[in-house]
């Protein structure tokens, strides 16, 4: 009875997490929609996005690594002074790097972009404010780890939700704002989030005092931290390089790339992220019980079919959706088309990512983290090289295409490594055949939708989204049921 109650509680907690995440994503889109109307794809917005990407590049190192290292220590309830010493060193390094970048910000921004002195000055000023605000976000990552250990998973999410609501309301009310006003509003939202989060964390029992204790345990924590930072950093370097390349293209390229990344990330967070949360424990359990690989590869088939449906849906109604959300004020139709096309390419590449991430989870379940880390280095390197090369003839599209080519290379390599290290219990050709069938069904469905849209032109974006969205799901489902029954069978067995 107690086990059942605990399971139901866990399901409710996870359900609430997903629900809050969805609302936060909606608020993020609303915020972007409002800002797109204010600034469009202007040099000012490019300056903000460049500064923002530099700041998040630096602080993402600490954000990813801190929770990974701190959570086990909070769970084990080790010497608190050792954990505080570890945090003090990390905070100190991040603050030192931040101050160095602030001092040499104009030189850094000038070397990244080829824009004029006004652009460099605006971006530099924004960078100072954002660095000041994101200092607090690092502490929020620590308190977030503490909340997880205390099984209060949704507290930081609810606080973040409130913060996002306030930011959106302020942006909606105060319409006549400058890019500096926007920066201050975003920064105040981050600081507000930190204050509420820290107050509640302290009440729950969290404490932190700056400390310097370099014993073996503290050194051990730092040694564990460095590989995590390296693994995360390689990916972040590729993102920063993409931003740097786009900053040397036409005005608005950084902003278009940022919006496209945001739309793709939303798909990744809401669909792929939640599916991985659900299926990863099953992978671990199946390996522990020495079950066959069939269920694992069935999961990859289901994931692939799901993301192909998302690609089809976005191809059918994505431009109408972006137009509805963004195309107003200073955000024109040409920007809508470019954001749609770049987002579609990014989302198309997610089908490689989703299978690769599942294979990563299989290695993690076996206790092998180095294989995935090495593959991440490979994909980041390929991404940087191809994006630079393709950006010359294709501009911003070359950057996006480089990303999906790198994802495909990454999937191919990790699959070959899987075969060498673990081996396939059954023929991989049957699995590949199912993937190809799903691809063909997606393409045929897209062609049918394109013909329908041409034959029955609809002026209303909302009506078009409803009709062609429903048609996409219906056609894809029917064709899958007729020609790819393995996907249906896999879905029923999950």
C-alpha atoms as one frame of an Amber mdcrd trajectory, in Angstrom:
protein
   0.000   0.000   0.000   2.820   2.416   0.924   4.703   1.530  -2.259   1.609
   2.279  -4.321   1.114   5.639  -2.611   4.765   6.519  -3.169   4.522   5.536
  -6.836   1.392   7.637  -7.293   3.137  10.549  -5.578   6.121  10.211  -7.919
   3.820  10.161 -10.957   2.022  13.289  -9.745   5.350  15.015  -9.077   6.639
  14.163 -12.564   3.329  15.202 -14.109   3.489  18.547 -12.324   7.100  19.019
 -13.456   6.101  18.445 -17.078   3.065  20.731 -16.732   5.100  23.579 -15.233
   7.804  23.078 -17.874   5.165  23.435 -20.591   3.840  26.676 -19.093   7.388
  28.063 -18.776   8.026  27.229 -22.446   4.796  29.013 -23.420   5.876  32.057
 -21.398   9.297  31.960 -23.065   7.650  32.019 -26.483   5.349  34.859 -25.364
   8.378  36.827 -24.154  10.172  36.255 -27.453   7.029  37.232 -29.352   6.751
  40.548 -27.499  10.454  41.314 -27.913  10.358  40.378 -31.612   7.685  43.027
 -32.108   9.772  45.648 -30.292  13.188  45.050 -31.856  12.676  42.693 -34.826
  16.001  41.383 -36.139  17.853  44.645 -35.555  21.503  45.291 -34.721  20.409
  46.086 -31.149  18.869  42.636 -30.747  21.961  41.073 -32.307  24.088  42.957
 -29.747  21.942  41.626 -26.892  22.030  38.031 -28.158  25.797  38.113 -28.645
  26.336  39.394 -25.082  23.818  36.887 -23.717  25.515  33.973 -25.499  28.934
  34.979 -24.138  27.598  35.179 -20.572  25.705  31.875 -20.763  28.774  30.276
 -22.349  30.847  31.128 -19.253  28.243  30.312 -16.616  27.025  27.108 -18.274
  30.291  25.470 -17.208  29.487  25.944 -13.547  25.759  25.330 -13.952  26.213
  21.890 -15.491  29.021  20.725 -13.264  27.899  22.047  -9.880  24.635  20.091
  -9.672  26.349  16.917 -10.916  28.953  17.069  -8.139  26.939  18.619  -5.309
  23.842  16.370  -5.404  25.681  13.159  -4.367  27.425  15.069  -1.567  24.161
  16.499  -0.247  22.595  13.039  -0.421  25.506  11.434   1.446  25.490  14.344
   3.932  29.267  14.542   3.922  31.303  17.217   5.710  29.513  20.434   4.760
  32.723  22.454   4.935  34.255  20.361   2.145  31.265  21.012  -0.130  31.389
  24.738   0.722  35.112  24.769  -0.109  34.419  23.181  -3.483  31.708  25.771
  -4.181  33.969  28.619  -3.050  36.670  27.595  -5.527  34.161  27.295  -8.389
  32.506  30.613  -7.536  35.907  32.268  -7.285  37.060  31.009 -10.680  33.805
  32.042 -12.379  33.928  35.518 -10.834  37.574  35.976 -11.844  36.854  34.938
 -15.445  33.788  37.210 -15.487  35.776  40.233 -14.321  38.494  39.537 -16.896
  35.918  39.383 -19.705  34.239  42.584 -18.483  37.595  44.406 -18.481  38.448
  43.254 -22.021  34.852  43.078 -23.323  35.313  45.454 -26.257  38.370  43.577
 -27.465  36.559  40.231 -27.145  33.362  41.362 -28.890  35.367  43.086 -31.617
  37.364  39.909 -32.281  34.200  37.773 -32.437  32.187  40.057 -34.707  33.039
  42.435 -37.519  30.383  44.999 -36.593  30.959  48.727 -36.001  32.006  50.471
 -32.764  28.390  51.299 -31.805  27.457  47.611 -31.924  30.510  46.706 -29.814
  29.692  49.379 -27.232  26.014  48.347 -26.915  26.894  44.670 -26.635  29.633
  45.454 -24.093  27.289  47.476 -21.876  24.661  44.728 -21.991  27.323  42.148
 -21.169  28.215  43.938 -17.905  24.603  43.906 -16.700  24.023  40.284 -17.696
  27.206  39.128 -15.967  26.047  40.889 -12.793  22.684  39.107 -12.912  23.976
  35.645 -13.820  26.243  35.578 -10.778  23.053  34.917  -8.819  21.925  32.188
 -11.226  24.937  30.055 -10.244  23.802  30.095  -6.604  20.310  29.172  -7.823
  21.805  26.054  -9.417  23.217  25.050  -6.028  19.917  25.589  -4.220  18.195
  23.687  -7.027  20.445  20.712  -6.325  19.585  20.990  -2.626  15.845  20.989
  -3.399  16.270  17.810  -5.456  18.004  16.080  -2.561  15.204  17.210  -0.247
  12.672  15.749  -2.759  11.181  19.199  -3.323  11.637  19.071  -7.074   8.977
  21.562  -8.089   9.840  24.447  -5.741  12.513  25.954  -8.055  10.254  25.382
 -11.059   7.350  27.211  -9.428   9.642  30.109  -8.462  10.960  30.263 -12.017
   7.389  30.198 -13.300   6.437  33.190 -11.131   9.551  35.054 -12.267   8.756
  34.386 -15.936   5.160  35.573 -15.492   6.358  38.849 -13.949   8.868  39.441
 -16.756   6.240  38.814 -19.456   3.722  41.105 -17.726   6.273  43.933 -17.404
   7.267  43.584 -21.065   3.608  43.601 -22.117   2.782  46.724 -20.064   5.859
  48.870 -20.741   5.954  48.885 -24.534   8.218  51.860 -25.198  11.507  50.326
 -24.054  15.108  50.368 -25.220  17.411  47.362 -25.479  18.973  48.476 -22.176
  15.529  48.503 -20.534  14.940  44.973 -21.818  18.298  43.862 -20.400  17.448
  45.314 -16.985  14.018  43.633 -16.960  15.541  40.229 -17.764  18.279  40.759
 -15.156  15.766  41.789 -12.481  13.830  38.602 -13.223  16.983  36.548 -12.598
  17.732  38.374  -9.331  14.109  38.045  -8.165  14.252  34.318  -8.884  17.456
  34.058  -6.833  16.080  35.967  -3.810  12.882  33.900  -3.484  14.736  30.662
  -4.184  17.458  31.379  -1.603  14.979  32.439   1.106  12.948  29.225   0.733
  16.110  27.095   0.510  17.413  28.559   3.787  14.062  27.862   5.454  14.210
  24.263   4.232  17.714  23.882   5.674  20.270  24.888   3.045  23.358  26.744
   4.218  26.503  28.020   2.529  29.525  29.742   4.050  32.628  30.664   2.027
  35.355  28.251   3.072  38.784  27.130   1.908  39.605  23.563   2.913  41.941
  21.785   0.493  41.872  18.254   1.832  41.670  15.054  -0.237  37.859  15.150
  -0.405  37.756  18.710  -1.745  40.458  17.908  -4.286  38.509  14.803  -5.276
  35.380  16.887  -5.908  37.366  19.269  -8.102  38.847  16.329 -10.051  35.318
  15.025 -10.701  34.173  18.507 -11.668  36.771  19.123 -14.380  35.690  16.289
 -16.787  32.057  17.416 -16.502  33.106  20.982 -17.317  35.163  19.761 -20.258
  32.320  17.667 -21.664  29.824  20.529 -21.345  32.328  23.084 -22.563  32.960
  21.359 -25.880  29.256  21.609 -26.745  29.097  25.240 -25.585  32.143  26.126
 -27.652  30.342  24.947 -30.791  27.318  27.110 -29.900  29.522  30.157 -29.314
  31.346  29.529 -32.597  27.970  29.421 -34.390  27.124  32.775 -32.800  30.513
  34.182 -33.791  30.036  33.055 -37.404  26.528  34.532 -37.568  27.826  37.834
 -36.133  29.922  38.214 -39.288  26.908  37.730 -41.560  24.058  40.123 -42.335
  22.405  42.207 -39.632  19.854  40.157 -37.695  21.604  36.809 -38.274  22.440
  36.310 -34.582  18.835  36.988 -33.588  17.400  34.675 -36.262  19.772  31.907
 -35.163  18.774  32.486 -31.511  15.039  32.260 -32.273  15.576  29.119 -34.371
  17.599  27.507 -31.577  14.904  28.452 -29.089  12.141  26.762 -31.106  14.245
  23.631 -31.609  15.184  23.566 -27.915  11.515  23.770 -26.959  10.826  20.595
 -28.950  13.851  18.950 -27.361  12.836  19.942 -23.812   9.138  19.109 -23.968
   9.232  15.913 -26.048  12.673  14.313 -26.161  13.666  15.408 -22.649  10.529
  14.025 -21.009  10.696  10.779 -23.005  14.300  10.270 -21.886  13.320  10.902
 -18.250  10.671   8.204 -18.544  12.604   5.550 -20.485  16.104   5.833 -18.992
  15.164   3.967 -15.758  13.673   1.219 -17.916  16.946   0.867 -19.827  18.861
   0.575 -16.539  16.379  -1.970 -15.204  16.453  -4.107 -18.352  20.259  -4.223
 -18.381  20.315  -5.082 -14.674  17.889  -7.951 -15.288  19.946  -9.120 -18.316
  17.030  -8.684 -20.682  17.575  -8.707 -24.426  18.313  -5.563 -26.430  15.062
  -5.836 -28.379  13.119  -3.577 -25.999  15.882  -0.947 -26.196  15.895  -0.821
 -29.993  12.098  -0.781 -29.963  12.373   2.362 -27.838  14.628   3.969 -30.470
  12.037   3.092 -33.130   9.284   4.720 -31.066  11.413   7.820 -30.366  12.291
   8.148 -34.062   8.661   7.793 -35.153   7.599  10.399 -32.585  10.132  12.993
 -33.682   9.294  12.370 -37.352   5.677  13.218 -36.560   6.897  16.436 -34.904
   8.993  17.270 -37.994   5.963  16.683 -40.237   3.729  18.825 -38.037   6.249
  21.670 -37.933   6.769  21.502 -41.710   2.982  21.717 -42.163   2.110  24.526
 -39.749   5.390  25.898 -38.378   5.505  28.990 -40.566   1.921  29.892 -39.651
   2.762  29.415 -35.974   5.880  31.596 -36.149   3.956  34.228 -38.117   1.198
  34.231 -35.519   3.643  34.592 -32.628   6.423  36.771 -34.023   5.310  38.607
 -37.162   4.246  41.978 -35.806   5.863  45.319 -35.119   9.457  45.293 -36.371
   9.514  41.547 -37.099   8.771  41.254 -40.845   7.669  38.376 -43.086  11.179
  37.718 -44.439  12.407  37.142 -40.878   9.479  34.762 -40.292  10.389  32.683
 -43.342  14.078  32.519 -42.394  13.366  31.557 -38.756  10.928  28.876 -39.968
  13.406  27.402 -42.437  16.286  27.366 -39.944  14.059  25.906 -37.205  12.823
  23.192 -39.578  16.396  22.177 -40.403  17.289  22.110 -36.695  14.198  20.029
 -35.826  14.863  17.686 -38.764  18.266  16.979 -37.204  16.619  16.021 -33.896
  15.872  12.531 -35.233  19.602  11.778 -35.186  19.971  13.317 -31.745  17.143
  11.347 -30.165  18.513   7.943 -31.221  22.054   8.989 -30.270  20.924  10.188
 -26.833  19.217   6.849 -26.193  22.426   5.009 -27.125  24.283   7.344 -24.743
  21.856   6.280 -21.996  22.628   2.632 -22.730  26.339   3.289 -22.183  25.549
   5.290 -19.023  23.492   2.381 -17.698  26.564   0.174 -18.158  28.655   2.673
 -16.170  30.510   3.921 -19.268  30.524   7.734 -19.479  33.794   8.206 -21.367
  32.454   6.824 -24.658  29.675   9.402 -24.822  32.082  12.186 -23.785  34.528
  11.322 -26.587  31.680  11.259 -29.072  30.560  14.695 -27.850  34.035  16.050
 -28.600  33.771  14.582 -32.093  30.354  16.077 -32.845  31.393  19.508 -31.563
  34.570  19.494 -33.664  32.725  18.385 -36.813  30.021  20.973 -36.140  32.522
  23.829 -35.862  34.488  22.871 -38.992  31.482  22.204 -41.252  29.586  25.285
 -40.027  32.560  27.535 -40.840  32.976  25.971 -44.293  29.284  25.986 -45.247
  28.630  29.501 -43.915  30.777  30.917 -46.726  28.477  29.849 -49.605  25.188
  29.438 -47.704  25.334  32.051 -44.935  23.184  31.345 -41.870  21.768  28.204
 -43.495  25.293  26.792 -43.651  25.583  27.102 -39.855  22.321  25.225 -39.322
  23.103  22.541 -41.904  26.517  22.038 -40.287  24.783  21.231 -36.998  22.570
  18.465 -38.428  25.455  16.967 -40.445  27.471  16.793 -37.234  24.531  15.098
 -35.488  24.312  12.472 -38.226  28.062  11.826 -38.025  27.771  11.530 -34.245
  24.950   8.973 -34.519  26.838   6.932 -37.108  30.020   6.821 -35.024  28.288
   5.956 -31.722  26.331   3.173 -33.460  29.572   1.690 -34.822  31.123   1.924
 -31.343  28.029   0.228 -29.882  28.478  -2.644 -32.322  32.181  -3.018 -31.473
  31.877  -2.704 -27.673  28.512  -4.325 -27.007  27.331  -5.917 -30.231  23.852
  -6.373 -31.681  21.872  -9.345 -30.423  19.741  -9.243 -33.567  20.306  -7.961
 -37.089  20.507  -4.186 -37.166  19.254  -4.162 -40.758  15.647  -4.797 -39.635
  15.841  -1.814 -37.262  17.356   0.357 -40.009  14.598  -0.779 -42.366  11.983
   0.467 -39.886  13.764   3.839 -39.604  13.753   4.173 -43.404  10.052   3.272
 -43.599   9.279   5.986 -41.070  11.317   8.492 -43.104   9.450   7.605 -46.294
   6.076   7.891 -44.547   7.071  11.303 -43.170   8.140  12.530 -46.633   5.014
  11.189 -48.378   2.816  12.726 -45.677   4.605  16.084 -46.118   3.999  15.972
 -49.890   0.288  15.250 -49.357   0.024  18.158 -46.899   1.867  20.471 -49.337
  -0.575  19.567 -52.116  -3.520  20.128 -49.757  -2.205  23.556 -48.704  -1.768
  24.566 -52.337  -5.207  23.331 -53.352  -7.038  24.794 -50.343  -5.390  28.097
 -49.456  -6.521  29.411 -46.055  -5.960  33.042 -45.102  -6.362  32.592 -41.328
  -3.223  31.297 -39.600  -5.242  29.885 -36.696  -7.631  27.961 -38.972  -4.705
  26.748 -41.093  -2.881  25.475 -37.994  -5.967  23.577 -36.806  -6.881  21.990
 -40.165  -3.436  21.078 -41.471  -2.213  20.116 -38.008  -5.014  17.579 -37.656
  -4.478  16.409 -41.247  -0.762  15.835 -40.567  -1.448  13.608 -37.566  -4.211
  11.720 -39.390  -2.245  11.015 -42.583   0.938  10.073 -40.729  -0.964   7.734
 -38.384  -2.871   6.048 -41.219   0.219   5.484 -43.357   2.144   4.196 -40.339
  -0.682   1.780 -39.470  -0.786   0.440 -43.049   2.882   0.318 -44.017   4.898
   0.317 -40.777   3.074  -1.870 -38.273   6.223  -2.430 -36.223   5.933   1.133
 -34.892   2.340   0.449 -33.787   3.373  -2.829 -32.197   6.267  -1.138 -30.399
   3.971   1.592 -29.083   1.565  -0.986 -27.648   4.388  -2.873 -25.907   5.971
   0.153 -24.218
